[in-house]
RNA sequence: GGAGGGGUGGCAGAGUGGUUGAAUGCGGCGGUCUUGAAAACCGUUGAGGUGUUACAGCCUCCGGGGGUUCGAAUCCCUCCCCCUCCGCCA
């Protein structure tokens, strides 16, 4: 959510940002409702001030045993008037809030204006012996997983539906190894604090991080209990501090957490959805940071490097993309994607997304902090990044580590976790 | 799922319709005293909105929402959460 005052004072700036993000411009509508709202506030507050004063007077009269019937009758009218205006005000506030919930975060000034094709490759990394040249005919992860008996998409479809993968034997162990490796790495090397949070959250949490209302149709929903299976651990972890005022000394806060992630992915089928490329349930290790506003862009760079470190340890070729404004998510001000190389598909696959939300989520979720020398709380900045999603990583590992014989070597850093060094 | 109890400021804890945004204690901050510290004493200490160049002023907030009333932390309805007991259960 953007600051209403900011919109009021910088309408053109906001409009430009919305345009660059390809979102719907409701600024004029917001300003109009806001104007009306403030007018009503002025009127009601005058009436309420009067009511408060006279009501006190009535109390005094009654205590003194005097008659107050006449003023009470007069106040009844005032009270009715207040009620009328309050009703109107309530409606305007609801309307205004609804409008504000649909305004996207504005892209940071360092974000290139444009669409997906305007994303900028910032850097690229690969192991020394790596080559884009095909050394043999790679099996893609689906064929390979099937052949090795470590992945079973058909049975997953039977027990749940398509997009719910089953991991078997060494596949399941490898998945678990990855999760543990990544968690431990971020905890030990990057000083994150681990949290294990609920996989089901309420609507307030979903609003807090910006999934609702916009992404409603992409969410699973348990109607009986009004709970949403989380699309990412970003939601519960960021909402840890919803409605809290932290102290300056608390910051920065760095959390890392594992969760299963649930996404309906409504309307996305076809080639892109083969195997692990698009699933309804996957596992992810997520990093979330709460920082002071002036620190958030340095924190973003560090966050990207933290995610990259995992890929370097795993020796997976990858590149870092700075997303253009039109490719940014609703809540993000700036975002880097990490893409890993798939030798079977011969293309880059998104494996991580690291974003700075500035105060957008903090304002929605009401997460503030107080500086030592100031009494007024201010909104902090939130960031998060996948560190990383295992399903996409599994594709990279299975494909990049496969041998001409169709076996898969376990990356060295994972071997202590798996207890074996080759699959097949 | 059933029965009962409860949600008040950073924390603890008063307050059942009339200057109560809220006693008191602790904590925090400032000061006096002290070489310094502690103790003691004095003062101060919630958030949001509206408004103002900035103050002031005014309004709202005692779990959330709605209602009764001239007036609600206090009464009513509803939802949420916590605790105790019973039932069920990994």
Coordinates of C-alpha atoms (C1' of nucleotides) in Angstrom, one line a residue:
Chain A
X1 CA 0.0 0.0 0.0
X2 CA 1.2 3.5 -0.8
X3 CA 0.9 6.4 1.6
X4 CA -2.3 8.3 0.9
X5 CA -0.5 11.5 1.7
X6 CA 2.2 10.7 -0.8
X7 CA -0.4 10.0 -3.5
X8 CA -2.2 13.3 -2.6
X9 CA 1.0 15.2 -2.9
X10 CA 2.6 13.4 -5.9
X11 CA -0.2 12.2 -8.1
X12 CA 1.8 12.5 -11.4
X13 CA 4.7 10.5 -10.0
X14 CA 2.3 7.8 -8.8
X15 CA 0.5 7.7 -12.2
X16 CA 3.8 7.3 -14.0
X17 CA 4.8 4.4 -11.8
X18 CA 1.5 2.6 -12.2
X19 CA 1.8 3.0 -16.0
X20 CA 5.3 1.6 -16.0
X21 CA 4.0 -1.4 -14.1
X22 CA 1.1 -1.9 -16.5
X23 CA -1.4 -1.6 -13.7
X24 CA -4.7 0.2 -13.6
X25 CA -4.6 3.9 -12.8
X26 CA -7.1 4.8 -10.1
X27 CA -5.3 7.9 -8.8
X28 CA -8.0 10.4 -9.8
X29 CA -10.7 8.3 -8.3
X30 CA -8.7 8.0 -5.1
X31 CA -8.1 11.7 -4.9
X32 CA -11.8 12.4 -5.4
X33 CA -12.9 10.0 -2.7
X34 CA -10.2 11.3 -0.4
X35 CA -11.4 14.9 -0.9
X36 CA -15.0 13.9 -0.1
X37 CA -13.8 11.9 2.9
X38 CA -11.9 14.8 4.4
X39 CA -14.8 17.1 4.0
X40 CA -17.1 14.7 5.9
X41 CA -14.5 14.3 8.6
X42 CA -14.4 18.0 9.1
X43 CA -18.2 18.1 9.5
X44 CA -18.5 15.1 11.8
X45 CA -15.7 16.2 14.0
X46 CA -17.2 19.6 14.6
X47 CA -20.5 17.9 15.5
X48 CA -18.7 15.4 17.8
X49 CA -16.8 18.2 19.6
X50 CA -20.2 19.8 20.3
X51 CA -21.7 16.6 21.4
X52 CA -18.9 15.9 23.8
X53 CA -19.1 19.3 25.4
X54 CA -22.9 19.3 25.8
X55 CA -23.0 15.7 27.1
X56 CA -20.6 16.7 29.8
X57 CA -22.8 19.6 30.6
X58 CA -25.8 17.3 30.9
X59 CA -23.9 15.1 33.3
X60 CA -23.2 18.2 35.4
X61 CA -26.9 19.3 35.4
X62 CA -28.1 15.9 36.3
X63 CA -25.7 15.6 39.2
X64 CA -27.0 19.0 40.4
X65 CA -30.5 17.7 40.1
X66 CA -31.5 20.2 37.4
X67 CA -33.6 19.5 34.4
X68 CA -31.8 18.7 31.1
X69 CA -34.7 17.5 29.0
X70 CA -34.5 20.3 26.5
X71 CA -30.7 20.0 25.8
X72 CA -31.1 16.2 25.6
X73 CA -33.7 16.6 22.9
X74 CA -31.5 18.9 21.0
X75 CA -28.5 16.6 21.3
X76 CA -30.6 13.8 20.0
X77 CA -30.8 15.6 16.7
X78 CA -27.1 16.2 16.7
X79 CA -26.5 12.6 17.5
X80 CA -28.7 11.5 14.5
X81 CA -26.8 13.8 12.3
X82 CA -23.5 12.4 13.4
X83 CA -24.7 8.9 12.8
X84 CA -25.7 9.8 9.3
X85 CA -22.3 11.3 8.5
X86 CA -20.5 8.4 10.2
X87 CA -22.3 6.0 7.9
X88 CA -21.2 8.0 4.9
X89 CA -17.7 8.2 6.2
X90 CA -17.5 4.5 6.8
X91 CA -18.5 3.9 3.2
X92 CA -16.0 6.4 1.9
X93 CA -13.2 4.8 4.0
X94 CA -14.1 1.4 2.7
X95 CA -14.1 2.6 -0.8
X96 CA -10.8 4.4 -0.3
X97 CA -9.2 1.4 1.3
X98 CA -10.4 -0.9 -1.4
X99 CA -8.9 1.5 -4.0
X100 CA -5.6 1.8 -2.2
X101 CA -5.3 -2.0 -1.9
X102 CA -5.2 -2.2 -5.7
X103 CA -2.5 0.4 -6.2
X104 CA 0.8 -1.4 -6.9
X105 CA 4.1 -0.4 -5.4
X106 CA 6.1 2.0 -7.5
X107 CA 9.2 0.8 -9.3
X108 CA 12.5 2.2 -7.8
X109 CA 14.3 4.8 -9.9
X110 CA 17.1 2.2 -10.7
X111 CA 14.6 -0.1 -12.4
X112 CA 14.6 0.0 -16.2
X113 CA 11.3 1.0 -17.6
X114 CA 9.9 -1.5 -20.0
X115 CA 8.6 -5.1 -20.4
X116 CA 10.0 -8.5 -19.9
X117 CA 12.3 -8.2 -22.9
X118 CA 13.9 -5.1 -21.2
X119 CA 15.1 -7.1 -18.2
X120 CA 18.8 -6.6 -17.8
X121 CA 21.3 -9.4 -17.3
X122 CA 23.5 -8.1 -14.5
X123 CA 26.0 -10.9 -14.2
X124 CA 26.5 -14.5 -15.1
X125 CA 28.3 -17.3 -13.3
X126 CA 29.4 -20.9 -14.2
X127 CA 31.9 -23.4 -13.0
X128 CA 35.3 -23.2 -14.7
X129 CA 34.8 -26.4 -16.8
X130 CA 31.3 -25.4 -17.9
X131 CA 30.3 -25.1 -21.5
X132 CA 27.0 -24.3 -23.2
X133 CA 27.9 -26.8 -25.9
X134 CA 26.0 -30.1 -25.6
X135 CA 28.3 -32.9 -24.7
X136 CA 25.7 -35.5 -25.2
X137 CA 21.9 -35.8 -25.5
X138 CA 20.6 -34.8 -22.1
X139 CA 17.5 -36.3 -20.8
X140 CA 15.2 -33.8 -19.3
X141 CA 14.4 -34.0 -15.7
X142 CA 11.1 -35.8 -16.2
X143 CA 12.5 -38.6 -18.3
X144 CA 15.6 -38.9 -16.1
X145 CA 13.5 -38.9 -12.9
X146 CA 11.3 -41.6 -14.3
X147 CA 14.2 -43.7 -15.5
X148 CA 16.0 -43.5 -12.2
X149 CA 12.8 -44.1 -10.3
X150 CA 13.2 -41.0 -8.1
X151 CA 10.3 -38.9 -9.4
X152 CA 6.7 -40.0 -10.1
X153 CA 4.4 -37.4 -11.7
X154 CA 1.8 -39.9 -12.7
X155 CA 1.1 -41.2 -9.2
X156 CA 1.2 -37.7 -7.9
X157 CA -1.6 -36.9 -10.4
X158 CA -3.5 -39.9 -9.2
X159 CA -3.5 -39.1 -5.5
X160 CA -3.9 -35.3 -5.9
X161 CA -4.0 -34.1 -9.5
X162 CA -1.5 -32.9 -12.0
X163 CA 1.2 -30.6 -10.6
X164 CA 1.7 -32.6 -7.3
X165 CA 5.0 -34.4 -7.7
X166 CA 6.0 -37.5 -5.8
X167 CA 9.6 -38.0 -4.8
X168 CA 10.8 -41.5 -4.3
X169 CA 13.9 -43.1 -2.7
X170 CA 17.0 -41.2 -3.5
X171 CA 14.9 -38.4 -5.0
X172 CA 13.1 -37.8 -1.7
X173 CA 16.5 -37.9 0.1
X174 CA 18.0 -35.5 -2.3
X175 CA 15.1 -33.1 -1.9
X176 CA 15.5 -33.3 1.9
X177 CA 19.2 -32.9 1.6
X178 CA 18.8 -29.7 -0.5
X179 CA 16.4 -28.2 2.0
X180 CA 18.7 -28.9 5.0
X181 CA 21.8 -27.8 3.1
X182 CA 20.2 -24.4 2.2
X183 CA 18.8 -23.8 5.6
X184 CA 22.1 -24.6 7.3
X185 CA 24.1 -22.6 4.9
X186 CA 22.0 -19.4 5.4
X187 CA 22.0 -19.9 9.1
X188 CA 25.8 -20.5 9.4
X189 CA 27.3 -18.4 6.6
X190 CA 24.8 -15.6 6.3
X191 CA 23.5 -15.3 9.9
X192 CA 19.9 -15.8 9.3
X193 CA 17.6 -17.0 12.1
X194 CA 15.5 -20.0 11.2
X195 CA 11.7 -20.0 11.6
X196 CA 9.2 -22.7 10.9
X197 CA 5.9 -21.1 10.4
X198 CA 2.3 -22.3 9.6
X199 CA 1.5 -23.4 6.1
X200 CA -2.1 -22.1 6.4
X201 CA -2.7 -18.4 7.1
X202 CA -5.7 -16.0 7.5
X203 CA -6.8 -13.3 5.1
X204 CA -5.1 -10.5 7.1
X205 CA -1.8 -12.1 6.5
X206 CA -2.5 -12.5 2.8
X207 CA -3.4 -8.8 2.6
X208 CA -0.3 -7.9 4.6
X209 CA 2.1 -9.1 2.1
X210 CA 0.0 -8.1 -0.9
X211 CA -1.3 -11.4 -2.2
X212 CA -4.8 -10.3 -1.5
X213 CA -6.9 -9.0 -3.0
X214 CA -5.1 -9.1 -6.4
X215 CA -4.0 -12.7 -6.5
X216 CA -7.2 -14.2 -5.0
X217 CA -7.7 -16.6 -7.9
X218 CA -4.2 -18.0 -7.6
X219 CA -4.7 -19.0 -4.0
X220 CA -6.1 -22.2 -2.6
X221 CA -8.7 -21.5 0.1
X222 CA -10.2 -23.5 2.9
X223 CA -13.6 -22.1 3.1
X224 CA -14.7 -23.8 6.3
X225 CA -12.0 -22.2 8.3
X226 CA -11.2 -19.1 6.2
X227 CA -7.6 -20.2 5.8
X228 CA -5.3 -19.9 2.8
X229 CA -2.5 -22.5 2.1
X230 CA 0.5 -20.3 1.6
X231 CA 2.0 -19.6 -1.8
X232 CA 5.3 -18.8 -0.2
X233 CA 6.8 -18.7 3.3
X234 CA 7.2 -14.9 2.6
X235 CA 3.6 -14.6 3.8
X236 CA 3.8 -16.1 7.3
X237 CA 7.4 -14.9 7.9
X238 CA 6.7 -11.3 7.0
X239 CA 3.5 -11.4 9.0
X240 CA 5.4 -12.5 12.1
X241 CA 5.8 -8.8 13.0
X242 CA 2.4 -7.6 11.7
X243 CA 1.0 -4.8 14.0
X244 CA 4.2 -4.5 15.9
X245 CA 6.5 -1.6 16.7
X246 CA 10.1 -2.8 16.8
X247 CA 13.0 -0.8 18.2
X248 CA 15.9 0.4 16.1
X249 CA 18.2 -2.1 17.8
X250 CA 16.0 -5.0 16.6
X251 CA 17.0 -4.2 13.0
X252 CA 18.0 -5.7 10.7
X253 CA 16.1 -8.9 11.3
X254 CA 17.0 -11.8 9.0
X255 CA 14.8 -14.9 8.9
X256 CA 15.1 -18.0 6.8
X257 CA 12.4 -20.6 6.7
X258 CA 11.3 -23.7 4.9
X259 CA 7.8 -24.3 3.7
X260 CA 5.8 -26.2 1.2
X261 CA 4.2 -23.7 -1.2
X262 CA 0.8 -24.0 -2.8
X263 CA -0.2 -22.3 -6.0
X264 CA -3.3 -22.8 -8.1
X265 CA -1.5 -21.5 -11.2
X266 CA -5.0 -20.9 -12.7
X267 CA -4.9 -21.0 -16.4
X268 CA -1.3 -22.0 -17.0
X269 CA -1.0 -25.2 -19.0
X270 CA 1.1 -26.5 -21.9
X271 CA 4.8 -26.8 -22.4
X272 CA 5.8 -24.5 -19.7
X273 CA 4.1 -26.7 -17.1
X274 CA 6.0 -29.9 -17.8
X275 CA 7.3 -31.8 -14.8
X276 CA 8.7 -29.5 -12.1
X277 CA 8.5 -26.3 -14.3
X278 CA 5.1 -25.5 -12.9
X279 CA 3.6 -27.3 -10.0
X280 CA 0.8 -26.7 -7.5
X281 CA 2.9 -27.8 -4.5
X282 CA 6.7 -27.3 -4.1
X283 CA 9.2 -26.8 -1.4
X284 CA 11.1 -23.6 -0.8
X285 CA 13.6 -22.1 1.6
X286 CA 12.7 -18.4 1.9
X287 CA 14.7 -15.5 3.2
X288 CA 13.0 -12.5 4.7
X289 CA 14.5 -9.3 6.0
X290 CA 13.2 -6.4 8.0
X291 CA 15.5 -3.4 7.7
X292 CA 15.6 0.4 8.2
X293 CA 14.5 2.3 5.1
X294 CA 18.0 3.7 4.4
X295 CA 19.5 0.2 4.4
X296 CA 17.1 -1.6 2.2
X297 CA 18.8 -1.3 -1.2
X298 CA 22.1 -2.6 0.2
X299 CA 20.1 -5.4 1.9
X300 CA 18.7 -6.3 -1.5
X301 CA 22.1 -6.7 -3.1
X302 CA 23.2 -8.8 -0.1
X303 CA 20.1 -10.9 -0.4
X304 CA 20.7 -11.7 -4.0
X305 CA 24.3 -12.7 -3.2
X306 CA 23.1 -14.9 -0.4
X307 CA 20.8 -16.8 -2.9
X308 CA 23.6 -16.9 -5.5
X309 CA 26.0 -18.4 -3.0
X310 CA 23.8 -21.5 -2.8
X311 CA 24.0 -21.9 -6.6
X312 CA 27.8 -21.4 -6.5
X313 CA 28.1 -24.0 -3.8
X314 CA 26.1 -26.4 -5.9
X315 CA 28.1 -25.4 -9.0
X316 CA 25.0 -24.6 -11.0
X317 CA 25.5 -22.2 -14.0
X318 CA 23.2 -19.2 -13.5
X319 CA 22.6 -15.5 -14.2
X320 CA 21.2 -12.6 -12.4
X321 CA 18.5 -10.5 -14.1
X322 CA 17.3 -7.1 -13.0
X323 CA 13.6 -7.0 -13.8
X324 CA 12.1 -4.2 -15.8
X325 CA 9.2 -2.3 -14.4
X326 CA 6.6 -4.2 -16.4
X327 CA 7.8 -7.5 -15.2
X328 CA 7.8 -6.5 -11.5
X329 CA 5.3 -8.1 -9.2
X330 CA 2.5 -6.0 -7.7
X331 CA 4.2 -5.4 -4.3
X332 CA 7.9 -5.1 -5.4
X333 CA 9.9 -1.9 -6.0
X334 CA 12.9 -3.7 -7.3
X335 CA 13.6 -7.3 -8.1
X336 CA 16.4 -9.5 -9.2
X337 CA 15.6 -13.0 -10.6
X338 CA 18.1 -15.8 -10.5
X339 CA 17.9 -18.1 -13.5
X340 CA 19.7 -21.4 -13.7
X341 CA 20.8 -23.0 -17.0
X342 CA 18.8 -26.1 -18.2
X343 CA 21.0 -28.0 -20.7
X344 CA 18.1 -30.3 -21.7
X345 CA 15.7 -27.4 -22.4
X346 CA 18.6 -25.2 -23.5
X347 CA 17.2 -22.2 -21.7
X348 CA 17.3 -20.3 -18.4
X349 CA 14.8 -21.2 -15.7
X350 CA 13.8 -18.9 -12.9
X351 CA 15.0 -20.3 -9.6
X352 CA 14.8 -17.4 -7.3
X353 CA 13.3 -14.0 -7.0
X354 CA 14.7 -11.4 -4.6
X355 CA 12.7 -8.3 -4.0
X356 CA 12.7 -5.1 -2.1
X357 CA 9.2 -4.1 -1.1
X358 CA 10.3 -0.9 0.6
X359 CA 7.4 0.2 2.9
X360 CA 4.7 -1.3 0.8
X361 CA 4.2 -4.5 2.8
X362 CA 5.1 -2.8 6.0
X363 CA 2.3 -0.3 5.5
X364 CA -0.2 -2.9 4.7
X365 CA 0.8 -5.2 7.6
X366 CA 1.5 -2.2 9.9
X367 CA 5.1 -3.1 10.8
X368 CA 6.9 -0.2 12.3
X369 CA 10.0 0.6 14.2
X370 CA 11.1 3.4 16.5
X371 CA 14.5 5.2 16.2
X372 CA 16.4 5.8 19.4
X373 CA 16.3 9.5 19.1
X374 CA 12.7 9.8 18.0
X375 CA 9.4 9.0 19.5
X376 CA 7.4 8.6 16.3
X377 CA 7.3 5.1 14.8
X378 CA 7.9 4.8 11.1
X379 CA 7.4 2.0 8.6
X380 CA 10.4 -0.3 8.1
X381 CA 11.3 -1.9 4.8
X382 CA 10.8 -5.6 4.0
X383 CA 12.6 -7.8 1.5
X384 CA 12.4 -11.4 0.6
X385 CA 14.0 -13.8 -1.7
X386 CA 13.9 -17.5 -2.5
X387 CA 16.9 -19.2 -1.2
X388 CA 15.8 -21.2 -3.2
X389 CA 12.9 -23.2 -4.6
X390 CA 13.8 -26.9 -4.6
X391 CA 11.7 -27.9 -7.6
X392 CA 13.5 -25.6 -10.0
X393 CA 16.8 -26.4 -8.4
X394 CA 16.1 -30.1 -8.8
X395 CA 15.7 -29.6 -12.5
X396 CA 19.1 -27.9 -12.6
X397 CA 20.8 -30.5 -10.5
X398 CA 19.4 -33.5 -12.4
X399 CA 20.2 -32.0 -15.7
X400 CA 23.6 -30.4 -15.0
X401 CA 24.9 -33.4 -13.0
X402 CA 23.8 -36.1 -15.3
X403 CA 26.4 -38.4 -16.9
X404 CA 26.3 -39.7 -20.5
X405 CA 25.1 -43.0 -19.0
X406 CA 22.0 -41.3 -17.5
X407 CA 23.1 -41.3 -13.9
X408 CA 23.2 -38.3 -11.6
X409 CA 26.2 -37.3 -9.5
X410 CA 25.2 -35.8 -6.2
X411 CA 26.7 -32.3 -5.8
X412 CA 29.6 -32.4 -3.4
X413 CA 28.1 -30.1 -0.8
X414 CA 25.0 -32.3 -0.7
X415 CA 26.8 -35.6 -0.2
X416 CA 27.1 -35.3 3.6
X417 CA 23.4 -34.8 3.7
X418 CA 22.4 -37.6 1.3
X419 CA 24.8 -40.3 2.4
X420 CA 25.4 -41.3 -1.2
X421 CA 27.2 -39.7 -4.1
X422 CA 25.5 -41.0 -7.2
X423 CA 22.0 -41.9 -8.3
X424 CA 21.5 -44.7 -10.8
Chain B
rG1 C1' -17.3 -30.6 19.3
rG2 C1' -19.6 -29.5 24.7
rA3 C1' -19.3 -26.4 29.5
rG4 C1' -17.2 -22.3 31.9
rG5 C1' -13.7 -18.1 32.5
rG6 C1' -11.2 -14.1 30.3
rG7 C1' -9.1 -10.2 26.5
rU8 C1' -7.7 -2.6 29.3
rG9 C1' -1.4 1.6 27.6
rG10 C1' 5.9 -1.6 26.8
rC11 C1' 4.4 -5.1 31.0
rA12 C1' 1.4 -6.0 35.4
rG13 C1' -3.3 -4.5 37.0
rA14 C1' -7.8 -1.1 38.8
rG15 C1' -12.1 0.6 36.7
rU16 C1' -20.0 -1.7 35.4
rG17 C1' -23.1 4.4 32.0
rG18 C1' -21.3 11.3 33.1
rU19 C1' -14.3 15.9 32.7
rU20 C1' -11.6 8.1 32.4
rG21 C1' -7.2 8.3 27.2
rA22 C1' -8.1 5.7 31.5
rA23 C1' -6.0 4.9 39.0
rU24 C1' -1.8 2.3 40.8
rG25 C1' 2.8 -0.4 40.4
rC26 C1' 7.0 -1.8 37.3
rG27 C1' 9.7 -0.5 33.1
rG28 C1' 11.5 3.7 29.7
rC29 C1' 13.1 8.9 29.3
rG30 C1' 14.7 13.7 31.6
rG31 C1' 16.2 16.1 36.1
rU32 C1' 17.8 16.9 41.5
rC33 C1' 21.4 14.6 44.7
rU34 C1' 26.5 12.0 43.9
rU35 C1' 33.5 12.1 42.0
rG36 C1' 30.6 8.2 39.4
rA37 C1' 26.8 4.6 40.1
rA38 C1' 22.9 2.7 43.1
rA39 C1' 19.0 4.4 46.3
rA40 C1' 15.7 8.3 47.2
rC41 C1' 12.9 12.4 45.4
rC42 C1' 10.6 15.4 41.3
rG43 C1' 8.9 15.5 36.4
rU44 C1' 7.7 12.9 31.9
rU45 C1' 6.2 8.7 29.1
rG46 C1' 0.4 5.2 23.8
rA47 C1' -1.3 5.1 18.6
rG48 C1' -4.0 7.0 14.4
rG49 C1' -6.7 10.9 11.9
rU50 C1' -7.9 16.0 10.8
rG51 C1' -5.6 20.5 10.8
rU52 C1' -1.3 24.1 10.8
rU53 C1' 4.5 26.7 7.4
rA54 C1' 5.1 24.8 12.3
rC55 C1' 2.5 24.8 17.0
rA56 C1' -2.3 24.8 19.0
rG57 C1' -7.0 23.0 18.6
rC58 C1' -10.4 19.1 17.5
rC59 C1' -11.8 13.8 16.6
rU60 C1' -11.1 8.4 17.1
rC61 C1' -9.1 4.1 19.5
rC62 C1' -9.8 -0.2 26.3
rG63 C1' -9.5 -7.8 21.0
rG64 C1' -12.4 -6.8 15.7
rG65 C1' -17.2 -5.2 13.8
rG66 C1' -22.2 -3.5 14.7
rG67 C1' -26.1 -1.6 18.1
rU68 C1' -28.6 1.0 22.5
rU69 C1' -28.0 6.1 24.8
rC70 C1' -27.8 13.2 25.1
rG71 C1' -23.3 10.4 26.8
rA72 C1' -20.1 3.6 26.5
rA73 C1' -13.8 0.7 28.6
rU74 C1' -18.5 0.0 31.3
rC75 C1' -25.2 -2.3 28.6
rC76 C1' -26.8 -5.6 24.1
rC77 C1' -25.5 -8.5 19.4
rU78 C1' -21.8 -10.8 16.5
rC79 C1' -17.0 -12.5 15.2
rC80 C1' -11.9 -13.6 16.6
rC81 C1' -8.2 -15.0 20.2
rC82 C1' -6.4 -17.0 25.0
rC83 C1' -7.2 -20.1 29.5
rU84 C1' -9.6 -24.3 32.4
rC85 C1' -12.5 -28.9 32.4
rC86 C1' -14.9 -32.9 29.3
rG87 C1' -14.9 -35.4 24.5
rC88 C1' -12.0 -36.7 20.1
rC89 C1' -7.1 -37.3 18.2
rA90 C1' -1.2 -37.3 15.2

